[in-house]
């Protein structure tokens, strides 16, 4: 299970979509490539692929989009279909458990249709093997019967474009990866790009927001448009219930304090993990299971839900001896690292791994 797959959707800062997201997202999705904010490289490359296909009057190569949830893979697949003026069929790896499920979908595609296969790394093996042939030769062998009497009936498919999305490109078997003519690697968004996302969504939701209010939300959105949109909706609620509906920096900060999302996008769980690591274990190293008991969570939750973002933010490090808080963590939580008895001037041995052998400064000493 990927860290992203297990991120519970009831967290405000989860990057996977909850029910409300799914309902609102349709309205907030950019419809054309030129409306899609950020991801300049992927956008330019994709634009060339699509223009070339349009010029040739043929379907473009199959496209693989990889990257964490909430960065716009589904949105891009819909844009691909819109730019090609083609219909789109949407399904996902876990929904295709048998090769027969895939055969049914493939055989009902129309010429030029875009097939979006989300979480393609979670498809069953037999379905994956059927997909190889479908991608390459636009043909599948449907097996009829069982055992020695089973026969393969070849079925011609109309040319289609597969858009696969995965949070983990590394998990795709090479034969599948190789059949994509173009792979777009989606990156986390820069704060300025997220500000544009917030402004755009605010306009669509008819929310009045000032530029610093948008920056405040963007800065807490973990580089992820889906989170930016969700935080905007919660801030809008707060602004409408407690104030006049206009989102300013102060209103955004107050609202997100109520929802326990801090200036850096850490939520209650992230902060509980850091607080335990710093206050109870002096910054570590401490084993994962001990840390999990200290915050009253399963080790798996700490490891898969809180840690990936803390590691990405450079607040926590995983070392062979356990979890360690970085200097930035002490600073972010407003705490001073303890002076080790007899050490005083140097980092703990495991902290040396992180700060370098010659590190003169203790974490947090800056
Ligand atoms: P993924 O498929 O990668 O999980 P989605 O395509 O569902 O992500 O995007 C989640 C939400 O974020 C969408 O509703 C969309 O409105 C918004 N979004 C994603 N990328 C962008 C972008 N580049 N510009 C504007 N909004 C975006």
Tab-separated table of C-alpha atoms and ligand atoms in Angstrom:
chain	number	residue	atom	x	y	z
A	1	UNK	CA	0.000	0.000	0.000
A	2	UNK	CA	1.408	3.379	-0.867
A	3	UNK	CA	1.644	6.135	1.711
A	4	UNK	CA	-0.831	8.072	-0.365
A	5	UNK	CA	-3.333	5.248	-0.652
A	6	UNK	CA	-3.572	4.961	3.121
A	7	UNK	CA	-3.889	8.649	3.892
A	8	UNK	CA	-7.287	8.848	5.609
A	9	UNK	CA	-9.615	11.087	3.637
A	10	UNK	CA	-11.082	12.732	6.749
A	11	UNK	CA	-7.894	14.752	7.263
A	12	UNK	CA	-8.167	18.266	5.947
A	13	UNK	CA	-4.671	18.000	4.487
A	14	UNK	CA	-5.068	14.581	2.901
A	15	UNK	CA	-4.153	14.597	-0.755
A	16	UNK	CA	-6.685	11.915	-1.691
A	17	UNK	CA	-10.191	12.969	-2.669
A	18	UNK	CA	-13.126	12.637	-0.253
A	19	UNK	CA	-16.795	12.654	-1.232
A	20	UNK	CA	-17.144	16.430	-1.057
A	21	UNK	CA	-13.999	16.885	-3.159
A	22	UNK	CA	-15.336	14.628	-5.867
A	23	UNK	CA	-18.526	16.641	-6.078
A	24	UNK	CA	-16.837	20.059	-6.132
A	25	UNK	CA	-13.772	19.093	-8.151
A	26	UNK	CA	-15.700	18.660	-11.357
A	27	UNK	CA	-16.579	22.350	-11.200
A	28	UNK	CA	-13.031	23.435	-10.409
A	29	UNK	CA	-11.123	21.404	-12.967
A	30	UNK	CA	-9.432	23.381	-15.722
A	31	UNK	CA	-10.913	22.251	-19.034
A	32	UNK	CA	-8.097	23.170	-21.438
A	33	UNK	CA	-4.321	22.916	-21.372
A	34	UNK	CA	-3.909	26.687	-21.333
A	35	UNK	CA	-6.045	26.946	-18.176
A	36	UNK	CA	-3.941	24.314	-16.396
A	37	UNK	CA	-1.664	26.080	-13.923
A	38	UNK	CA	2.003	25.134	-13.401
A	39	UNK	CA	3.693	21.857	-14.438
A	40	UNK	CA	5.266	23.820	-17.298
A	41	UNK	CA	7.416	20.969	-18.545
A	42	UNK	CA	4.643	18.375	-18.677
A	43	UNK	CA	2.301	20.924	-20.212
A	44	UNK	CA	4.719	21.850	-22.992
A	45	UNK	CA	5.614	18.240	-23.761
A	46	UNK	CA	1.999	17.176	-23.763
A	47	UNK	CA	1.004	20.090	-25.928
A	48	UNK	CA	3.518	18.948	-28.574
A	49	UNK	CA	2.264	15.362	-28.421
A	50	UNK	CA	-1.342	16.525	-28.873
A	51	UNK	CA	-0.627	19.037	-31.624
A	52	UNK	CA	1.369	16.453	-33.575
A	53	UNK	CA	-1.438	13.915	-33.258
A	54	UNK	CA	-3.997	16.470	-34.407
A	55	UNK	CA	-1.824	17.328	-37.423
A	56	UNK	CA	-1.525	13.659	-38.378
A	57	UNK	CA	-5.216	13.101	-37.762
A	58	UNK	CA	-4.368	10.066	-35.652
A	59	UNK	CA	-4.595	9.094	-31.987
A	60	UNK	CA	-1.561	10.201	-29.971
A	61	UNK	CA	0.749	7.772	-28.215
A	62	UNK	CA	-0.353	6.373	-24.894
A	63	UNK	CA	0.393	8.741	-22.013
A	64	UNK	CA	1.566	7.893	-18.498
A	65	UNK	CA	1.197	10.514	-15.759
A	66	UNK	CA	3.048	9.878	-12.541
A	67	UNK	CA	3.066	11.755	-9.258
A	68	UNK	CA	1.381	12.024	-5.866
A	69	UNK	CA	-2.408	12.370	-5.594
A	70	UNK	CA	-4.109	15.720	-6.024
A	71	UNK	CA	-1.604	17.199	-8.493
A	72	UNK	CA	-3.886	17.089	-11.522
A	73	UNK	CA	-3.485	13.714	-13.250
A	74	UNK	CA	-7.224	13.136	-13.681
A	75	UNK	CA	-7.649	16.744	-14.745
A	76	UNK	CA	-4.928	16.366	-17.400
A	77	UNK	CA	-6.492	13.183	-18.752
A	78	UNK	CA	-9.770	15.054	-19.236
A	79	UNK	CA	-7.894	17.905	-20.875
A	80	UNK	CA	-6.234	15.441	-23.267
A	81	UNK	CA	-9.654	14.176	-24.324
A	82	UNK	CA	-11.043	17.710	-24.641
A	83	UNK	CA	-8.060	18.875	-26.699
A	84	UNK	CA	-8.507	15.886	-29.006
A	85	UNK	CA	-12.247	16.404	-29.139
A	86	UNK	CA	-12.596	12.784	-28.096
A	87	UNK	CA	-14.831	11.068	-25.563
A	88	UNK	CA	-13.229	9.779	-22.364
A	89	UNK	CA	-13.838	6.638	-20.325
A	90	UNK	CA	-12.647	6.701	-16.728
A	91	UNK	CA	-11.758	3.648	-14.653
A	92	UNK	CA	-9.086	2.538	-12.215
A	93	UNK	CA	-6.682	-0.334	-11.605
A	94	UNK	CA	-8.442	-1.668	-8.507
A	95	UNK	CA	-11.757	-1.762	-10.427
A	96	UNK	CA	-10.236	-4.138	-12.974
A	97	UNK	CA	-9.662	-7.374	-11.154
A	98	UNK	CA	-10.182	-9.807	-14.026
A	99	UNK	CA	-8.899	-9.710	-17.563
A	100	UNK	CA	-12.562	-10.051	-18.600
A	101	UNK	CA	-13.373	-6.691	-16.945
A	102	UNK	CA	-10.728	-5.038	-19.075
A	103	UNK	CA	-11.810	-6.880	-22.229
A	104	UNK	CA	-15.351	-5.570	-21.703
A	105	UNK	CA	-14.120	-1.985	-21.385
A	106	UNK	CA	-11.685	-2.185	-24.300
A	107	UNK	CA	-14.145	-3.793	-26.666
A	108	UNK	CA	-16.712	-1.072	-26.049
A	109	UNK	CA	-14.328	1.827	-26.805
A	110	UNK	CA	-15.055	3.940	-29.835
A	111	UNK	CA	-12.407	5.049	-32.333
A	112	UNK	CA	-10.080	7.696	-30.885
A	113	UNK	CA	-11.582	7.437	-27.388
A	114	UNK	CA	-9.364	8.247	-24.394
A	115	UNK	CA	-9.270	5.579	-21.698
A	116	UNK	CA	-8.153	6.962	-18.327
A	117	UNK	CA	-6.841	4.250	-16.033
A	118	UNK	CA	-6.145	5.678	-12.589
A	119	UNK	CA	-3.882	3.781	-10.168
A	120	UNK	CA	-2.721	1.639	-13.049
A	121	UNK	CA	-0.113	-0.005	-10.773
A	122	UNK	CA	-2.930	-1.696	-8.858
A	123	UNK	CA	-4.333	-3.660	-11.774
A	124	UNK	CA	-4.333	-7.461	-11.606
A	125	UNK	CA	-1.594	-9.347	-13.432
A	126	UNK	CA	-3.782	-11.036	-16.076
A	127	UNK	CA	-5.449	-7.706	-16.892
A	128	UNK	CA	-2.036	-6.078	-17.166
A	129	UNK	CA	-0.908	-8.692	-19.660
A	130	UNK	CA	-4.025	-8.190	-21.736
A	131	UNK	CA	-3.336	-4.457	-21.705
A	132	UNK	CA	0.149	-4.959	-23.233
A	133	UNK	CA	-1.311	-6.383	-26.411
A	134	UNK	CA	-4.169	-3.899	-26.512
A	135	UNK	CA	-1.757	-0.968	-26.264
A	136	UNK	CA	0.609	-2.266	-28.870
A	137	UNK	CA	-1.543	-3.971	-31.474
A	138	UNK	CA	-5.061	-2.733	-30.637
A	139	UNK	CA	-6.065	-6.338	-30.243
A	140	UNK	CA	-6.938	-8.630	-27.330
A	141	UNK	CA	-7.278	-12.377	-27.045
A	142	UNK	CA	-10.441	-13.263	-25.214
A	143	UNK	CA	-10.117	-16.695	-23.651
A	144	UNK	CA	-13.254	-18.777	-23.876
A	145	UNK	CA	-13.585	-21.924	-21.774
A	146	UNK	CA	-11.232	-23.422	-19.229
A	147	UNK	CA	-8.442	-25.989	-19.103
A	148	UNK	CA	-7.249	-27.858	-22.196
A	149	UNK	CA	-10.370	-26.904	-24.158
A	150	UNK	CA	-9.854	-23.150	-23.687
A	151	UNK	CA	-9.597	-21.168	-26.904
A	152	UNK	CA	-8.308	-17.677	-27.525
A	153	UNK	CA	-10.565	-15.605	-29.731
A	154	UNK	CA	-8.740	-12.559	-31.132
A	155	UNK	CA	-10.695	-9.341	-30.976
A	156	UNK	CA	-9.747	-6.248	-32.973
A	157	UNK	CA	-10.004	-2.949	-31.092
A	158	UNK	CA	-10.445	0.539	-32.489
A	159	UNK	CA	-7.370	2.779	-32.033
A	160	UNK	CA	-7.609	4.484	-28.648
A	161	UNK	CA	-5.340	6.474	-26.346
A	162	UNK	CA	-4.605	5.102	-22.927
A	163	UNK	CA	-3.832	7.660	-20.237
A	164	UNK	CA	-2.462	5.813	-17.227
A	165	UNK	CA	-1.972	7.509	-13.866
A	166	UNK	CA	0.147	6.231	-11.047
A	167	UNK	CA	1.407	7.518	-7.730
A	168	UNK	CA	4.306	5.131	-8.070
A	169	UNK	CA	5.884	4.869	-11.510
A	170	UNK	CA	8.582	2.636	-10.008
A	171	UNK	CA	6.001	-0.074	-9.320
A	172	UNK	CA	5.016	-0.447	-12.954
A	173	UNK	CA	6.509	-3.492	-14.645
A	174	UNK	CA	8.952	-2.354	-17.354
A	175	UNK	CA	6.988	-3.978	-20.214
A	176	UNK	CA	3.996	-1.819	-19.282
A	177	UNK	CA	6.048	1.328	-18.747
A	178	UNK	CA	7.749	0.869	-22.114
A	179	UNK	CA	4.454	0.841	-23.971
A	180	UNK	CA	3.745	4.445	-23.104
A	181	UNK	CA	5.040	6.844	-25.736
A	182	UNK	CA	5.099	9.740	-23.305
A	183	UNK	CA	5.547	9.923	-19.536
A	184	UNK	CA	4.794	13.106	-17.648
A	185	UNK	CA	6.266	13.417	-14.159
A	186	UNK	CA	4.119	15.719	-12.064
A	187	UNK	CA	5.896	17.797	-9.420
A	188	UNK	CA	4.564	19.440	-6.277
A	189	UNK	CA	3.432	23.014	-7.018
A	190	UNK	CA	5.333	26.132	-6.023
A	191	UNK	CA	3.522	28.536	-3.637
A	192	UNK	CA	3.040	31.135	-6.409
A	193	UNK	CA	1.345	28.513	-8.613
A	194	UNK	CA	-0.922	27.447	-5.765
A	195	UNK	CA	-1.874	31.071	-5.245
A	196	UNK	CA	-3.065	31.153	-8.834
A	197	UNK	CA	-5.019	27.937	-8.214
A	198	UNK	CA	-6.657	29.526	-5.137
A	199	UNK	CA	-7.552	32.708	-7.032
A	200	UNK	CA	-8.990	30.737	-9.925
A	201	UNK	CA	-11.066	28.482	-7.648
A	202	UNK	CA	-12.213	31.446	-5.538
A	203	UNK	CA	-13.514	33.125	-8.698
A	204	UNK	CA	-15.373	29.961	-9.722
A	205	UNK	CA	-16.848	29.558	-6.234
A	206	UNK	CA	-17.740	33.252	-6.128
A	207	UNK	CA	-15.577	33.900	-3.089
A	208	UNK	CA	-13.970	37.309	-2.634
A	209	UNK	CA	-10.340	36.868	-1.624
A	210	UNK	CA	-7.401	39.270	-1.373
A	211	UNK	CA	-3.915	38.374	-2.630
A	212	UNK	CA	-2.387	37.843	0.813
A	213	UNK	CA	-5.360	35.725	1.832
A	214	UNK	CA	-4.683	33.520	-1.185
A	215	UNK	CA	-0.978	33.360	-0.314
A	216	UNK	CA	-1.851	32.319	3.228
A	217	UNK	CA	-3.924	29.372	1.962
A	218	UNK	CA	-1.364	28.458	-0.716
A	219	UNK	CA	1.451	28.294	1.844
A	220	UNK	CA	-0.451	25.716	3.887
A	221	UNK	CA	-1.457	23.483	0.976
A	222	UNK	CA	1.500	21.081	0.871
A	223	UNK	CA	2.267	21.806	-2.773
A	224	UNK	CA	-1.057	20.198	-3.772
A	225	UNK	CA	-3.935	21.899	-5.655
A	226	UNK	CA	-6.520	19.493	-4.209
A	227	UNK	CA	-5.532	20.566	-0.678
A	228	UNK	CA	-5.489	24.235	-1.707
A	229	UNK	CA	-9.052	23.913	-3.008
A	230	UNK	CA	-10.201	22.115	0.141
A	231	UNK	CA	-8.615	24.660	2.483
A	232	UNK	CA	-10.185	27.452	0.436
A	233	UNK	CA	-13.630	25.915	0.948
A	234	UNK	CA	-13.129	25.656	4.713
A	235	UNK	CA	-11.821	29.223	4.899
A	236	UNK	CA	-14.820	30.376	2.848
A	237	UNK	CA	-17.169	28.693	5.381
A	238	UNK	CA	-15.437	30.475	8.240
A	239	UNK	CA	-15.469	33.817	6.437
A	240	UNK	CA	-19.174	33.484	5.671
A	241	UNK	CA	-20.252	32.315	9.144
A	242	UNK	CA	-18.059	34.502	11.341
A	243	UNK	CA	-17.390	37.496	9.069
A	244	UNK	CA	-18.634	39.164	5.913
A	245	UNK	CA	-17.464	36.410	3.554
A	246	UNK	CA	-14.335	38.194	2.318
A	247	UNK	CA	-11.133	36.156	2.710
A	248	UNK	CA	-8.179	38.164	3.974
A	249	UNK	CA	-4.878	36.986	5.421
A	250	UNK	CA	-6.223	37.285	8.982
A	251	UNK	CA	-9.458	35.435	8.209
A	252	UNK	CA	-7.541	32.644	6.436
A	253	UNK	CA	-5.103	32.315	9.335
A	254	UNK	CA	-7.895	32.320	11.940
A	255	UNK	CA	-9.921	29.752	10.003
A	256	UNK	CA	-7.004	27.417	9.509
A	257	UNK	CA	-6.141	27.725	13.189
A	258	UNK	CA	-9.645	26.461	13.949
A	259	UNK	CA	-9.044	23.536	11.578
A	260	UNK	CA	-5.584	22.956	13.102
A	261	UNK	CA	-3.602	23.400	9.904
A	262	UNK	CA	-0.460	25.389	10.701
A	263	UNK	CA	1.530	27.888	8.589
A	264	UNK	CA	3.470	25.120	6.956
A	265	UNK	CA	0.498	22.852	6.305
A	266	UNK	CA	1.099	20.496	9.226
A	267	UNK	CA	-2.067	19.198	10.864
A	268	UNK	CA	-2.749	17.863	14.355
A	269	UNK	CA	-1.254	14.427	13.673
A	270	UNK	CA	1.922	15.819	12.099
A	271	UNK	CA	2.396	18.158	15.033
A	272	UNK	CA	1.683	15.416	17.591
A	273	UNK	CA	4.420	13.282	16.023
A	274	UNK	CA	6.913	16.148	16.070
A	275	UNK	CA	5.972	17.209	19.610
A	276	UNK	CA	6.471	13.672	20.937
A	277	UNK	CA	9.753	13.304	19.085
A	278	UNK	CA	11.061	16.612	20.419
A	279	UNK	CA	9.610	16.792	23.908
A	280	UNK	CA	9.616	13.158	24.972
A	281	UNK	CA	12.649	11.871	23.128
A	282	UNK	CA	14.856	14.945	22.919
A	283	UNK	CA	14.727	14.907	19.115
A	284	UNK	CA	15.535	11.189	18.784
A	285	UNK	CA	16.698	8.830	17.601
A	286	UNK	CA	13.603	6.894	18.589
A	287	UNK	CA	12.060	3.768	17.089
A	288	UNK	CA	8.893	4.069	15.030
A	289	UNK	CA	6.792	1.851	17.319
A	290	UNK	CA	7.771	3.832	20.426
A	291	UNK	CA	6.961	7.080	18.668
A	292	UNK	CA	3.599	5.666	17.560
A	293	UNK	CA	2.682	4.588	21.114
A	294	UNK	CA	3.602	8.057	22.360
A	295	UNK	CA	1.110	9.688	19.971
A	296	UNK	CA	-1.529	6.985	20.456
A	297	UNK	CA	-1.550	5.928	16.800
A	298	UNK	CA	-0.719	2.778	14.865
A	299	UNK	CA	2.905	2.626	13.680
A	300	UNK	CA	1.561	2.288	10.142
A	301	UNK	CA	-0.407	5.538	10.432
A	302	UNK	CA	2.620	7.448	11.671
A	303	UNK	CA	4.832	5.949	8.984
A	304	UNK	CA	2.479	6.248	6.026
A	305	UNK	CA	0.335	9.255	6.862
A	306	UNK	CA	2.457	11.711	8.828
A	307	UNK	CA	6.038	10.888	7.960
A	308	UNK	CA	6.168	11.309	4.176
A	309	UNK	CA	5.288	14.991	4.424
A	310	UNK	CA	7.505	15.583	7.472
A	311	UNK	CA	10.434	13.978	5.648
A	312	UNK	CA	9.700	15.941	2.476
A	313	UNK	CA	9.627	19.160	4.487
A	314	UNK	CA	12.999	18.307	6.052
A	315	UNK	CA	11.506	18.187	9.558
A	316	UNK	CA	12.099	14.523	10.302
A	317	UNK	CA	14.634	11.979	9.099
A	318	UNK	CA	14.548	8.211	9.078
A	319	UNK	CA	17.881	6.690	10.074
A	320	UNK	CA	18.845	3.078	10.800
A	321	UNK	CA	18.739	3.909	14.508
A	322	UNK	CA	15.346	5.517	14.484
A	323	UNK	CA	13.525	8.748	13.780
A	324	UNK	CA	15.340	12.024	14.257
A	325	UNK	CA	14.069	15.591	14.338
A	326	UNK	CA	16.022	18.067	12.239
A	327	UNK	CA	17.065	21.559	13.232
A	328	UNK	CA	14.116	22.863	11.220
A	329	UNK	CA	11.724	20.801	13.368
A	330	UNK	CA	12.956	22.358	16.617
A	331	UNK	CA	12.633	25.747	15.038
A	332	UNK	CA	9.192	25.147	13.542
A	333	UNK	CA	7.787	23.931	16.850
A	334	UNK	CA	9.393	26.848	18.690
A	335	UNK	CA	11.438	24.596	20.969
A	336	UNK	CA	15.074	24.604	22.002
A	337	UNK	CA	16.971	21.335	21.795
A	338	UNK	CA	18.231	20.023	25.149
A	339	UNK	CA	21.945	20.048	25.904
A	340	UNK	CA	23.151	16.478	26.190
A	341	UNK	CA	24.991	15.688	29.454
A	342	UNK	CA	28.709	15.653	28.803
A	343	UNK	CA	28.198	16.546	25.157
A	344	UNK	CA	26.999	20.089	25.241
A	345	UNK	CA	28.644	21.126	22.055
A	346	UNK	CA	27.985	18.345	19.612
A	347	UNK	CA	25.118	16.507	18.008
A	348	UNK	CA	24.195	12.991	19.170
A	349	UNK	CA	25.877	10.238	17.111
A	350	UNK	CA	22.735	9.551	15.091
A	351	UNK	CA	22.222	13.253	14.578
A	352	UNK	CA	25.761	13.432	13.203
A	353	UNK	CA	24.588	11.172	10.379
A	354	UNK	CA	22.142	13.851	9.491
A	355	UNK	CA	24.121	16.985	10.085
A	356	UNK	CA	27.518	15.613	8.985
A	357	UNK	CA	30.372	14.407	11.177
A	358	UNK	CA	31.903	17.807	11.476
A	359	UNK	CA	28.639	19.499	12.371
A	360	UNK	CA	29.509	22.035	14.981
A	361	UNK	CA	25.976	23.161	15.568
A	362	UNK	CA	23.398	21.230	17.518
A	363	UNK	CA	20.030	20.919	15.811
A	364	UNK	CA	18.158	24.094	16.526
A	365	UNK	CA	21.305	25.971	17.499
A	366	UNK	CA	21.059	28.266	14.495
B	1	LIG	P1	-5.063	13.608	-9.286
B	1	LIG	O1	-5.805	12.890	-10.380
B	1	LIG	O2	-3.606	13.783	-9.589
B	1	LIG	O3	-5.298	13.021	-7.919
B	1	LIG	P2	-6.905	15.756	-9.881
B	1	LIG	O4	-6.708	15.896	-11.342
B	1	LIG	O5	-8.148	15.031	-9.437
B	1	LIG	O6	-5.619	15.106	-9.201
B	1	LIG	O7	-6.867	17.239	-9.259
B	1	LIG	C1	-7.427	17.532	-7.997
B	1	LIG	C2	-8.073	18.898	-8.013
B	1	LIG	O8	-7.048	19.863	-8.044
B	1	LIG	C3	-8.964	19.131	-9.230
B	1	LIG	O9	-10.272	19.361	-8.832
B	1	LIG	C4	-8.500	20.399	-9.869
B	1	LIG	O10	-9.501	21.367	-9.733
B	1	LIG	C5	-7.323	20.850	-9.032
B	1	LIG	N1	-6.137	20.991	-9.884
B	1	LIG	C6	-5.184	20.069	-10.085
B	1	LIG	N2	-4.218	20.556	-10.882
B	1	LIG	C7	-4.571	21.812	-11.182
B	1	LIG	C8	-3.955	22.845	-11.970
B	1	LIG	N3	-2.791	22.654	-12.570
B	1	LIG	N4	-4.598	24.008	-12.079
B	1	LIG	C9	-5.767	24.215	-11.440
B	1	LIG	N5	-6.385	23.299	-10.684
B	1	LIG	C10	-5.797	22.099	-10.543
